[in-house]
XYZ file of C-alpha atoms in Angstrom:
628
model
C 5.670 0.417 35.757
C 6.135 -2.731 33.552
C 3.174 -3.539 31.078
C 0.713 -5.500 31.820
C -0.531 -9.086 29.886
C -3.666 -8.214 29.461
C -2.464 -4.692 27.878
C 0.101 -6.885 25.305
C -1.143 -8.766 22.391
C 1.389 -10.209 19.340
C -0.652 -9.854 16.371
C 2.771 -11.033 14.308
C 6.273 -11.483 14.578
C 8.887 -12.430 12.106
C 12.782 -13.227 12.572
C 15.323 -12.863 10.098
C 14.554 -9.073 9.511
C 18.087 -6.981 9.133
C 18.083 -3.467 10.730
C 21.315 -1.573 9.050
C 22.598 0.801 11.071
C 25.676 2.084 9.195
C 27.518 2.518 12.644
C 31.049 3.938 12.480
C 31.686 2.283 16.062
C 33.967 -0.792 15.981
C 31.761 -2.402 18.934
C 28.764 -2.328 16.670
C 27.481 -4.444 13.886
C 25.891 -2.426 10.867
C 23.718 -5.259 10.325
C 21.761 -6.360 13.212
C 19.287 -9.378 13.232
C 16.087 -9.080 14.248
C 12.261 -9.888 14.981
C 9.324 -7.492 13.369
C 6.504 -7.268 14.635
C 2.944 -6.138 15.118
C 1.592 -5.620 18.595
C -1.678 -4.102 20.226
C -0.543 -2.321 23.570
C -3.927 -1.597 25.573
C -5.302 -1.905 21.942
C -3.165 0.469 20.012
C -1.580 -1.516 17.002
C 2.135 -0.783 16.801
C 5.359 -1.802 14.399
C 8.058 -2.717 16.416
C 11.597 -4.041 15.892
C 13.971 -5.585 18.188
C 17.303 -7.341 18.075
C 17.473 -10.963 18.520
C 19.697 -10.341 22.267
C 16.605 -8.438 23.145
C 13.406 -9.630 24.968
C 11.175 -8.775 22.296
C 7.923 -8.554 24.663
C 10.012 -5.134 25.601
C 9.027 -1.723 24.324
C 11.885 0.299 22.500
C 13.963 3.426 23.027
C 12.591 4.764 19.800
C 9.236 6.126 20.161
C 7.834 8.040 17.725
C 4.895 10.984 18.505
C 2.107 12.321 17.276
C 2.154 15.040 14.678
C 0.771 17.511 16.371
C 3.352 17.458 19.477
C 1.022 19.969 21.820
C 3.257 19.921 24.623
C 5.977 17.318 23.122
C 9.466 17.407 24.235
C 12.349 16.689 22.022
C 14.477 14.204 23.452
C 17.981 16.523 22.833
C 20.084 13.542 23.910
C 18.957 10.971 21.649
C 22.504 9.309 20.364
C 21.749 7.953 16.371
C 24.626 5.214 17.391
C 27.053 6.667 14.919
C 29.201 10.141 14.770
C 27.875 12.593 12.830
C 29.690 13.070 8.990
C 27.535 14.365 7.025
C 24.455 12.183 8.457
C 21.431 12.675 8.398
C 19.292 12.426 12.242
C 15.875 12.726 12.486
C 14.959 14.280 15.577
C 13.055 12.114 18.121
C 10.106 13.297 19.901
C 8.251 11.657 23.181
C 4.912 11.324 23.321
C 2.972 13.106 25.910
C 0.870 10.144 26.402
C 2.229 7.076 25.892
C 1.782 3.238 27.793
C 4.548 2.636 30.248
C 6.846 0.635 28.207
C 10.697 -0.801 29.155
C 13.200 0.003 26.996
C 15.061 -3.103 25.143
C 18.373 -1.671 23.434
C 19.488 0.636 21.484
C 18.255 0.065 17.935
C 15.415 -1.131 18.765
C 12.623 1.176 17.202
C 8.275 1.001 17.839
C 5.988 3.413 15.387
C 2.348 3.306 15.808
C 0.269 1.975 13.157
C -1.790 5.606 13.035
C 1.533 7.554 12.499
C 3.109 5.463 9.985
C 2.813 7.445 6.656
C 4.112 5.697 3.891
C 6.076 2.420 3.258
C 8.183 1.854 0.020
C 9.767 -1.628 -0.806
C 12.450 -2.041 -3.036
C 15.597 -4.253 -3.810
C 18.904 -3.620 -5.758
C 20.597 -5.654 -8.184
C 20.059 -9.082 -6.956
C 19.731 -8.352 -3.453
C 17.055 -9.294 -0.920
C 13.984 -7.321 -0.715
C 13.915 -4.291 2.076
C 11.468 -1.396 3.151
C 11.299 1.843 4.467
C 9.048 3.523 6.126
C 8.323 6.944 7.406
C 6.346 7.880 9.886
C 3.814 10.948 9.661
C 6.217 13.577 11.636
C 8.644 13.117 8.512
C 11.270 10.296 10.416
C 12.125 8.098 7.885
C 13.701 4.653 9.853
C 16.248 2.335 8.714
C 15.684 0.198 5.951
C 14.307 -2.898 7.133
C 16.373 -6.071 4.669
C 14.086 -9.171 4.924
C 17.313 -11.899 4.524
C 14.575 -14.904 5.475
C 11.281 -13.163 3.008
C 8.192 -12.139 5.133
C 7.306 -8.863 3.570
C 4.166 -10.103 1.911
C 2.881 -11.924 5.391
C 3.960 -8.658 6.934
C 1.881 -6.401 4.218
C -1.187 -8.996 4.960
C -1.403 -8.202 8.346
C -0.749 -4.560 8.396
C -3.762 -4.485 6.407
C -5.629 -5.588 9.628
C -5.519 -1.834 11.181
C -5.005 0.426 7.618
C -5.082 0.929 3.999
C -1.654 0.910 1.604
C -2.863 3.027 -0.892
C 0.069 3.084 -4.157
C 1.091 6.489 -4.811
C 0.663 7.849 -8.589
C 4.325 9.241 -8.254
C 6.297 6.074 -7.315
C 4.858 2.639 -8.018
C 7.230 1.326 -5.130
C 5.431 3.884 -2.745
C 2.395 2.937 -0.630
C 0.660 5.489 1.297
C -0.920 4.349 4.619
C -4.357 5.298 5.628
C -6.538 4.578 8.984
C -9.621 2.240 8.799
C -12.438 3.767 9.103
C -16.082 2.637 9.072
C -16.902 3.791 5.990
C -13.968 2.472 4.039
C -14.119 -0.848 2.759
C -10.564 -2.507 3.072
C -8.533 -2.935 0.082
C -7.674 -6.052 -0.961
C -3.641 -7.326 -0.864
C -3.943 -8.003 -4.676
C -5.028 -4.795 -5.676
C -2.092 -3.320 -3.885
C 0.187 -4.781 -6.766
C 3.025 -4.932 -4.524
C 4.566 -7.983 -7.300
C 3.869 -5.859 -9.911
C 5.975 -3.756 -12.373
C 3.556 -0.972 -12.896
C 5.291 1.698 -11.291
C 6.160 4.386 -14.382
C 6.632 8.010 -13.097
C 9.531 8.926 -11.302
C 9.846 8.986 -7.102
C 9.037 11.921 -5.482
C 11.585 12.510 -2.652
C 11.412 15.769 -0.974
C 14.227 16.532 1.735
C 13.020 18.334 4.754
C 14.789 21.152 6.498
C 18.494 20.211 5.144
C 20.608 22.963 7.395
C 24.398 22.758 7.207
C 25.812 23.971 10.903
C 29.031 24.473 9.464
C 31.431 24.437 6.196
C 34.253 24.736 8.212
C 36.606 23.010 5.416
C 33.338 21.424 4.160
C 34.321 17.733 4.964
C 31.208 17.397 7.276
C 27.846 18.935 7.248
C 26.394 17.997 10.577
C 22.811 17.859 11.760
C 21.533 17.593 8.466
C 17.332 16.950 8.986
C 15.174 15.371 6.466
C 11.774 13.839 6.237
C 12.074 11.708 3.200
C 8.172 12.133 1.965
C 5.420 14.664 1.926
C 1.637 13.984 0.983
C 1.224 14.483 -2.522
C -0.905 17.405 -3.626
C -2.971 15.254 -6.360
C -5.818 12.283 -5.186
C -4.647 9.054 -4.880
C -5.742 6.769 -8.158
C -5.037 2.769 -7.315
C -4.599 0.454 -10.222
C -6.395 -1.857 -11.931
C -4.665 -4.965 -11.119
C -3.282 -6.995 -14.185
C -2.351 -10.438 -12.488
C -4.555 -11.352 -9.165
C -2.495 -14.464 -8.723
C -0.358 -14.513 -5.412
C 2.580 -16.062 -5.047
C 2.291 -19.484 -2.616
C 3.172 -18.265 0.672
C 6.399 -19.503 2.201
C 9.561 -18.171 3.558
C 10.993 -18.126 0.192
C 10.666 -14.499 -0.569
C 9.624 -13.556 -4.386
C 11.847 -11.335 -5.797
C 10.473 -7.911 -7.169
C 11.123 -6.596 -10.765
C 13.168 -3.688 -11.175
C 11.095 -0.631 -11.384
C 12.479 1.908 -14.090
C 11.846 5.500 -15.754
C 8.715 4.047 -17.814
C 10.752 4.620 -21.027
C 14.218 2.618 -22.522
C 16.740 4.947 -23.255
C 18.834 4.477 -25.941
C 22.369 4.498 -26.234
C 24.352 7.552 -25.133
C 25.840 9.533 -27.879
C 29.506 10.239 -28.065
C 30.762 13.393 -26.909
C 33.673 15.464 -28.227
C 35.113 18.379 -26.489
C 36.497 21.181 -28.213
C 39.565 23.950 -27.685
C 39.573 26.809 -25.931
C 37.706 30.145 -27.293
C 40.779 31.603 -27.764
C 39.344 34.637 -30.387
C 37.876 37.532 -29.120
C 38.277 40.738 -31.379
C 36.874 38.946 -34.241
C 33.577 38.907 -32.643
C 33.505 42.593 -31.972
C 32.147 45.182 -35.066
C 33.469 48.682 -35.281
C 32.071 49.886 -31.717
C 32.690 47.380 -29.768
C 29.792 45.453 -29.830
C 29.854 41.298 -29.490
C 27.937 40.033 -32.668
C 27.614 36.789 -32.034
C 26.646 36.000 -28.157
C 25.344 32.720 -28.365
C 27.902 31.891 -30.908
C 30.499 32.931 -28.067
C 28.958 31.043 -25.576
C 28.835 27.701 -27.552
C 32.428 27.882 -27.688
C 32.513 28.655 -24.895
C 30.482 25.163 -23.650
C 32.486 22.987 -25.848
C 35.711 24.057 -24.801
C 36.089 26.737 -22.069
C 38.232 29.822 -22.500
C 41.635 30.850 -23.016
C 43.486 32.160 -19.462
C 44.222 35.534 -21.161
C 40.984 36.033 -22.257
C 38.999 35.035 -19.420
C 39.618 38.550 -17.173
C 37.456 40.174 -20.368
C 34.488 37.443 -21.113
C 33.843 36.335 -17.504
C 32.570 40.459 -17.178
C 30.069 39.340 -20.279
C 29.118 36.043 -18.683
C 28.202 37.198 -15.239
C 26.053 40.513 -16.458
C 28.596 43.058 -15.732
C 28.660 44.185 -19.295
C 25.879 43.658 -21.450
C 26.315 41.852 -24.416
C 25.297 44.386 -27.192
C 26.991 47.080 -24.866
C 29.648 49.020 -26.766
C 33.119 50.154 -25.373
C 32.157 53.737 -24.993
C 29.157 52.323 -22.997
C 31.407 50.047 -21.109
C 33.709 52.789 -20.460
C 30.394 54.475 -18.439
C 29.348 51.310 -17.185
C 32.845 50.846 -15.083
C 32.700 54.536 -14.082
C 29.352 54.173 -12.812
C 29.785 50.861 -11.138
C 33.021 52.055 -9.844
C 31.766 54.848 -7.617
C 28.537 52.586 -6.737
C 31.254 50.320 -5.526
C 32.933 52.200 -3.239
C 30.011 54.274 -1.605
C 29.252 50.732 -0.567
C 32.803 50.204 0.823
C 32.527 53.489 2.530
C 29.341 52.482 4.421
C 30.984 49.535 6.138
C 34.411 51.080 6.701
C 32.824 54.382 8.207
C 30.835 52.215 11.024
C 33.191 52.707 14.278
C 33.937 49.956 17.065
C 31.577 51.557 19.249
C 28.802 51.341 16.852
C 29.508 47.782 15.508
C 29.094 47.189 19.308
C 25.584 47.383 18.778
C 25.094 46.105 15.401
C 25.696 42.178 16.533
C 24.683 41.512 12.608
C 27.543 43.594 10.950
C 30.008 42.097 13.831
C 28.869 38.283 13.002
C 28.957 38.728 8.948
C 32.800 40.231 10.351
C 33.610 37.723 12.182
C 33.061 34.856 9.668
C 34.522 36.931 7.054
C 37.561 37.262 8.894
C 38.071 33.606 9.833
C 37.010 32.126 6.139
C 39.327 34.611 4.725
C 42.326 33.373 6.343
C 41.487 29.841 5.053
C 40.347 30.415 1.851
C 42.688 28.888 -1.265
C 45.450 29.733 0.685
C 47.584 27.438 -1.220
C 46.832 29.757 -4.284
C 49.865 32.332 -4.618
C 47.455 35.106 -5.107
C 46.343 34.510 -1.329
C 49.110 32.647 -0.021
C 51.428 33.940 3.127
C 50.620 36.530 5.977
C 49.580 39.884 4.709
C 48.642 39.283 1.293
C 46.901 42.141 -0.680
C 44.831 39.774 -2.648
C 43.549 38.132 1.155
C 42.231 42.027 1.732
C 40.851 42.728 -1.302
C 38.583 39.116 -0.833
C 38.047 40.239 2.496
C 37.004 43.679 1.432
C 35.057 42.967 -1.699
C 32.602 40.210 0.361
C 32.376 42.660 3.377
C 30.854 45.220 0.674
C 28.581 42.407 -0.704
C 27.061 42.204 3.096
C 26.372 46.212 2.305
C 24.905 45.801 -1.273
C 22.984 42.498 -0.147
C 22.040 42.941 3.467
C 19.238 40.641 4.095
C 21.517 37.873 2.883
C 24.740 39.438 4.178
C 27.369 36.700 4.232
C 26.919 32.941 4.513
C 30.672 30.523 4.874
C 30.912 29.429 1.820
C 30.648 32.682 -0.376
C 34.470 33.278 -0.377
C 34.997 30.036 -2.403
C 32.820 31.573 -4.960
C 34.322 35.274 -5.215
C 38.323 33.521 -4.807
C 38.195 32.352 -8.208
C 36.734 35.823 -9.711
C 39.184 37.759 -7.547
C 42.173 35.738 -9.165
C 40.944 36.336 -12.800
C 39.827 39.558 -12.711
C 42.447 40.826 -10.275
C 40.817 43.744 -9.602
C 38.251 44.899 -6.649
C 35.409 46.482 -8.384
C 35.089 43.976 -11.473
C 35.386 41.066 -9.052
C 32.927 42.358 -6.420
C 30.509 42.823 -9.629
C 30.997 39.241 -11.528
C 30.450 38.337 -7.671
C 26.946 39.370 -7.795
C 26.034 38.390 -11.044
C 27.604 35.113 -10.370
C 25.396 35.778 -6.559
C 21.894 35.557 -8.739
C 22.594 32.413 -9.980
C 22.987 30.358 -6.491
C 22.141 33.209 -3.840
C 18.973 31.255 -2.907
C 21.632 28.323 -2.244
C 22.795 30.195 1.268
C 19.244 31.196 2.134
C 18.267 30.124 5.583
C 14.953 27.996 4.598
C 17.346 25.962 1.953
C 14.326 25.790 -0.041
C 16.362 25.626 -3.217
C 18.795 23.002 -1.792
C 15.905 20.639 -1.239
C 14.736 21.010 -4.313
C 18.341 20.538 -6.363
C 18.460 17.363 -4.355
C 14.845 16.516 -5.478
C 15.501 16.961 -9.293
C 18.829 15.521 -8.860
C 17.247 12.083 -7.324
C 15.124 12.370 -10.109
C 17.097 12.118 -13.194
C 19.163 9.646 -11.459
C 16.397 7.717 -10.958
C 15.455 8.034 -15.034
C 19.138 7.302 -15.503
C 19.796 4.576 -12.931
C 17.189 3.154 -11.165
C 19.501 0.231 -9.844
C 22.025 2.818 -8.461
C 19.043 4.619 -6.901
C 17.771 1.483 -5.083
C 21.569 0.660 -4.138
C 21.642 4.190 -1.919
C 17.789 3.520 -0.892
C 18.737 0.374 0.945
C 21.942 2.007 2.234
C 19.823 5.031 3.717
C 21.576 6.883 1.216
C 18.370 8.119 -1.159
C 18.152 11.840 -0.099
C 21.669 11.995 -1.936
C 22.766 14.532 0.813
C 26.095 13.646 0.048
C 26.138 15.367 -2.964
C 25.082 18.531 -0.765
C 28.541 20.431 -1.033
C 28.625 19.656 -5.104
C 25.751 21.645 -5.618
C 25.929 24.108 -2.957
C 29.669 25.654 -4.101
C 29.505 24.321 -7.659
C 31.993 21.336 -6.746
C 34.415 23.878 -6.064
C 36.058 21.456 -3.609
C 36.007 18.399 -5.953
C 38.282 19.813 -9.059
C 41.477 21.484 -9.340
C 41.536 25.495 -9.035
C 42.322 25.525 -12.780
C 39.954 22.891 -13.854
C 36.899 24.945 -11.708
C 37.729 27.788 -13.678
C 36.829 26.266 -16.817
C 33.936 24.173 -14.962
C 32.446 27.533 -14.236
C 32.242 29.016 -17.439
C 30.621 26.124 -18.978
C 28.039 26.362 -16.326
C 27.796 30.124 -16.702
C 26.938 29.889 -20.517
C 23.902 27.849 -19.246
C 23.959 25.663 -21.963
C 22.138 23.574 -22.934
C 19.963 23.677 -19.731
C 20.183 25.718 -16.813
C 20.298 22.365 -14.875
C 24.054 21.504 -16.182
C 25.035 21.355 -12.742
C 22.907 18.547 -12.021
C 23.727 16.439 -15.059
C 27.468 17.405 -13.984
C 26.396 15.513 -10.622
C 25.106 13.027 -12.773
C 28.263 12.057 -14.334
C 30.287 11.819 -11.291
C 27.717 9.196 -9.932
C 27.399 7.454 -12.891
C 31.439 7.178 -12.769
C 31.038 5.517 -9.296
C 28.560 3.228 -9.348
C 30.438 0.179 -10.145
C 32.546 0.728 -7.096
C 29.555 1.760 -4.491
C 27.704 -0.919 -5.273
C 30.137 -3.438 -6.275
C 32.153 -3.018 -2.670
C 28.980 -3.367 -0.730
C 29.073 -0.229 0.783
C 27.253 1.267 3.503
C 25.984 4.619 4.914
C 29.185 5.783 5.632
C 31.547 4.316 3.836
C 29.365 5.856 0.595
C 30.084 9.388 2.621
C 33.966 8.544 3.081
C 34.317 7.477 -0.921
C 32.486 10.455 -2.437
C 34.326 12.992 -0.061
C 37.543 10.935 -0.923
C 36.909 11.778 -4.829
C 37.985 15.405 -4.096
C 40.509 16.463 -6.735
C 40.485 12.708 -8.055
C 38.529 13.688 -11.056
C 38.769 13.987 -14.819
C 37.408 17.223 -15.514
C 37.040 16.815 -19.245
C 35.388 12.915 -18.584
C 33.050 14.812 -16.154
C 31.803 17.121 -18.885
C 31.641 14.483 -21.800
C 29.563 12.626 -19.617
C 26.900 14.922 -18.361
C 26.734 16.436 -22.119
C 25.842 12.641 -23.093
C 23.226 12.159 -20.555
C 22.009 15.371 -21.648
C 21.573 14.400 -25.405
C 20.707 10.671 -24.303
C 17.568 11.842 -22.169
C 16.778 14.688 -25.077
C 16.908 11.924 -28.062
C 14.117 10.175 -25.672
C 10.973 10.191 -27.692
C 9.055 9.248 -24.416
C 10.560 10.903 -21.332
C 8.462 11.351 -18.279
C 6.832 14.717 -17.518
C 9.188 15.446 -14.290
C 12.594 15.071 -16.230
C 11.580 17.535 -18.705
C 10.820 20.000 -16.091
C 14.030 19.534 -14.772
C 16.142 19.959 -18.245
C 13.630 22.939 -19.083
C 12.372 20.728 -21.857
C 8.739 21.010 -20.672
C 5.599 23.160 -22.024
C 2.448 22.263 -20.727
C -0.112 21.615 -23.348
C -2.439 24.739 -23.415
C 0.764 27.004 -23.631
C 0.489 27.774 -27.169
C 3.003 30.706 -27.229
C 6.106 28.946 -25.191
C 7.669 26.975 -27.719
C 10.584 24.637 -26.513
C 11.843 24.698 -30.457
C 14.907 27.744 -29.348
C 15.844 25.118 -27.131
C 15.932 22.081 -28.995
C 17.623 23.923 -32.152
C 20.526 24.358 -29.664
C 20.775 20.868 -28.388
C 20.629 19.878 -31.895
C 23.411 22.548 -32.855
C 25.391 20.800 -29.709
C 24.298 17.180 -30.816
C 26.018 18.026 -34.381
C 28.851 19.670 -33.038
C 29.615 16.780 -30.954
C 29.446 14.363 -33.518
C 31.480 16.407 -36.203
C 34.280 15.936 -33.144
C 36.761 18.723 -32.085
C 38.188 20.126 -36.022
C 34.434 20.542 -36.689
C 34.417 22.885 -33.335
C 37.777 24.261 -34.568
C 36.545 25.259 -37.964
C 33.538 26.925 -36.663
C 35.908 29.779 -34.481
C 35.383 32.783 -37.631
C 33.066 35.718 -36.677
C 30.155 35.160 -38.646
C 26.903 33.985 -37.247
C 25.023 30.714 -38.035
């Protein structure tokens, strides 16, 4: 049943508006020209999009439902127009109710004016102006790129059916309300949308990021996002500073570049230093380490000597404590030893006919078995057919499913124990380093990926402190929720670097110096590194997935630290930073705290900013067993 006249009514329409679609398909364009528009279907207002080949008086495929989806059906066979690697697809939903409407290709999108949520506009280097917007079940749709101008018209008449309120976390971010009777509409000027007021940092949540499979971990498929949640605090508008508007033509004004709030200065230079290549000297007559932060600021600035690792690594990851003397260590190993192996026991004891009926132990098996077998196998410690060291990693992870049931074992753990297992070369330490090394990213491989969302969060925002332009680059390539950078953080970029080189990575990030965040600075770098070539070689949704998975094993190591040391310093030396940055570098202490003090911190930043200005012979000099 087609729609009727009398149901249709154009409210606005406006050519020239870019839908990118970042299809991998030769047959496909991944820019596709077309008309927006605002429609009332039997007096529902609607955004709608449609190519140019398209009759746009058509309907969509894309429909987008109501929140609350009583009796909603998710359309299962909804094809995004471009093979999943490592994309992100929103799930499509059908409304229950909906008018009869034809469908007019496959890009083609129509959101109801009462489910849109938000709408951000933005624009990158000295590109044309585009928006996104999300509707209110979390479906964020490709970025609209306005080639011919029209947003302003466009914001005018939205403003017909509901209010753009700006959001006090992202002065690019408008918030969309219904009219109501007792709200008096806002007016366009007061929605500053020319202005260059916005000073906090964007608030980008990721919704339900679930990785189906690291097989390799060159694709993480079905990856689902919403790219915005309500935020918790009122909405404040602003007091406009300029009510002028712009004369109103096709000749699009172009919008300021919207940064951190704050100029950061230069950043400083960065010197690495040698290896901690000393250990006795740091030991008194029992045994005990004098000097633990002194160890582990060497071992920041340089990393540690291969002969000496097997012995500090136990420190690092909590197997020994650090004013522990030998004797005690002696008991510690003893203890841990036969904790071990009543563990192993447990597992080993289970017969076939029981594990029959324990689907649980079988699955955490079954991967075990098949990510052994592909695990570092180009390593010599697990290389060939029946190599010890591929059954001790097989033995020492099915053990860590007995001492950590609830998680058991998630693909991607034997990345993180294969490195231990070759340093340590021996079951019981590794299985132990395993676990402390477990407490630092165990919520990584937790099924909600609550902590993965919010890595990605704090990651978008010091990028956006560092590099708004870069940020706004990967906004208008659908690229914002940084899910690319999903494996980095979720293995420690144990698939970007060398074996050797993650070896040392790792024990720089174990000392947790200077912030427990490293990791995220260390992200930092990398992007920072690229962003001359992702932006300079106009690069879309995929192709940005195809370059960063391409860096694998391209990468300077010691560059990678240097850097994300002198963002570090740069953002710490910044009189002014926002509130949200500090809470991500730990640099933050709310004002009625009066007995956190953030001065143990800052004396070791400033220990690190001096030591990497005196340059490496400073670092060398400082190697003797006394204590600052």
């Amino acid at each position: 049943m087609e729609q009727s006249a009398e149901d249709y009514k154009l409210i606005f329409e406006k050519e020239g508006v870019y839908l990118h679609t970042n299809a991998k398909r030769s047959t496909q364009d991944t820019s596709i020209p077309g008309f927006i528009r605002i429609v009332e279907r039997a007096g529902l207002p609607a955004l709608e999009w449609s190519p140019l080949e398209h009759d746009g008086r058509n309907a969509p495929a894309v429909l987008y439902s109501r929140k609350d989806g009583d009796g909603g059906e998710e359309d299962t066979n909804f094809d995004p127009g471009y093979e999943p690697d490592w994309a992100v697809i929103s799930t499509v939903k059908k409304e229950r109710e909906h008018v009869p409407v034809k469908n007019s290709g496959q890009w083609a999108f129509s959101l109801p004016l009462s489910e849109l949520y938000s709408l951000r506009r933005s624009r990158f280097s000295l590109g044309r102006n585009f928006l996104v917007l999300t509707s209110r079940g979390g479906h964020p749709l490709p970025p609209l790129h306005f080639h011919r101008g029209g947003t302003r018209e466009l914001l005018r008449a939205l403003q017909r059916y509901i209010i753009l309120d700006p959001s006090p976390l992202d002065g690019r971010l408008f918030l969309a309300y219904p009219q109501d009777s007792g709200t008096l509409p806002q007016s366009f000027d007061r929605l500053q949308f020319l202005d260059d007021g916005g000073n906090d940092l964007v608030s980008r949540f990721i919704h339900d990021p679930y990785a189906t499979t690291f097989g390799g971990f060159s694709k993480v498929t079905n990856f689902f996002r919403a790219a915005l949640r309500p935020p918790e605090s009122p909405i404040h508008t602003r007091t406009p500073q300029d009510p002028s508007l712009p004369p109103q033509s096709d000749e699009e004004p172009g919008f300021e570049l919207i940064t951190c709030g704050v100029e950061l200065g230069p950043k400083p230079d960065v010197t690495r230093g040698p290896p901690l290549d000393k250990w006795e000297e740091f030991l008194d007559s029992e045994g005990r380490v004098t000097c633990p932060e002194k160890i582990k600021e060497l071992v920041f600035r340089g990393g540690i000597t291969h002969s000496l690792r097997k012995e500090v690594w136990k420190f690092l990851l909590g197997f020994y404590p650090w004013n522990s003397t030998a004797k005690e260590r002696e008991d510690i190993l003893r203890v841990k030893t036969d904790e071990y192996f009543r563990m192993k026991v447990q597992w080993k004891s289970v017969s076939e006919e029981q594990e029959m009926r324990n689907s649980l132990l079988r699955g955490y098996r079954s991967l075990i078995e098949r990510d052994v077998n592909r695990t570092d196998r180009h390593n010599t410690f697990f290389s060939g057919n029946d190599n010890p060291g591929l059954t001790l990693l097989h033995d020492v992870l099915m053990t860590y499913c007995m001492y950590n049931f609830d998680l058991g074992y998630v693909q991607g753990m034997s990345d993180l124990l294969s490195p231990i297992l070759f340093v340590t070369q021996n079951e019981v330490e590794s299985f132990w380093c395993l676990t402390g090394f477990m407490e630092l990213v165990h919520q990584n491989f937790e099924e909600s990926q609550e902590a993965m969302k919010q890595q990605l969060l704090q990651l978008s925002i010091l990028l956006k402190a560092l590099d708004p332009e870069l940020c706004d680059f990967l906004d208008s390539q659908d690229s914002g929720s940084l899910c690319f950078c999903f494996r980095w953080l979720l293995i420690w970029f144990k698939r970007e670097f060398s074996f050797e080189d993650i070896l040392t990575l790792w024990e720089v990030l174990w000392t947790r110096l200077p912030c427990e965040n490293f990791h995220l600075l260390i992200a930092c770098s990398i992007l920072e590194s690229q962003r001359e070539e992702l932006i300079g070689s106009n690069h879309d949704f995929n192709t940005i997935l195809k370059h960063i998975n391409e860096l694998t094993m391209k990468l300077d190591l010691q560059t990678v630290l240097r850097g994300a040391e002198a963002i570090y310093l740069q953002l710490f030396l910044c009189k002014e930073l926002p509130v949200m940055v500090k809470q991500v570098l730990g640099l933050y202490v709310p004002p009625s705290s009066e007995e956190e003090s953030p001065d143990s911190q800052a004396s070791e930043t400033q220990r690190l900013l001096s030591q990497s200005q005196e340059g490496a012979a400073a670092s060398n000099s400082a190697c003797g067993p006394s204590c600052p």
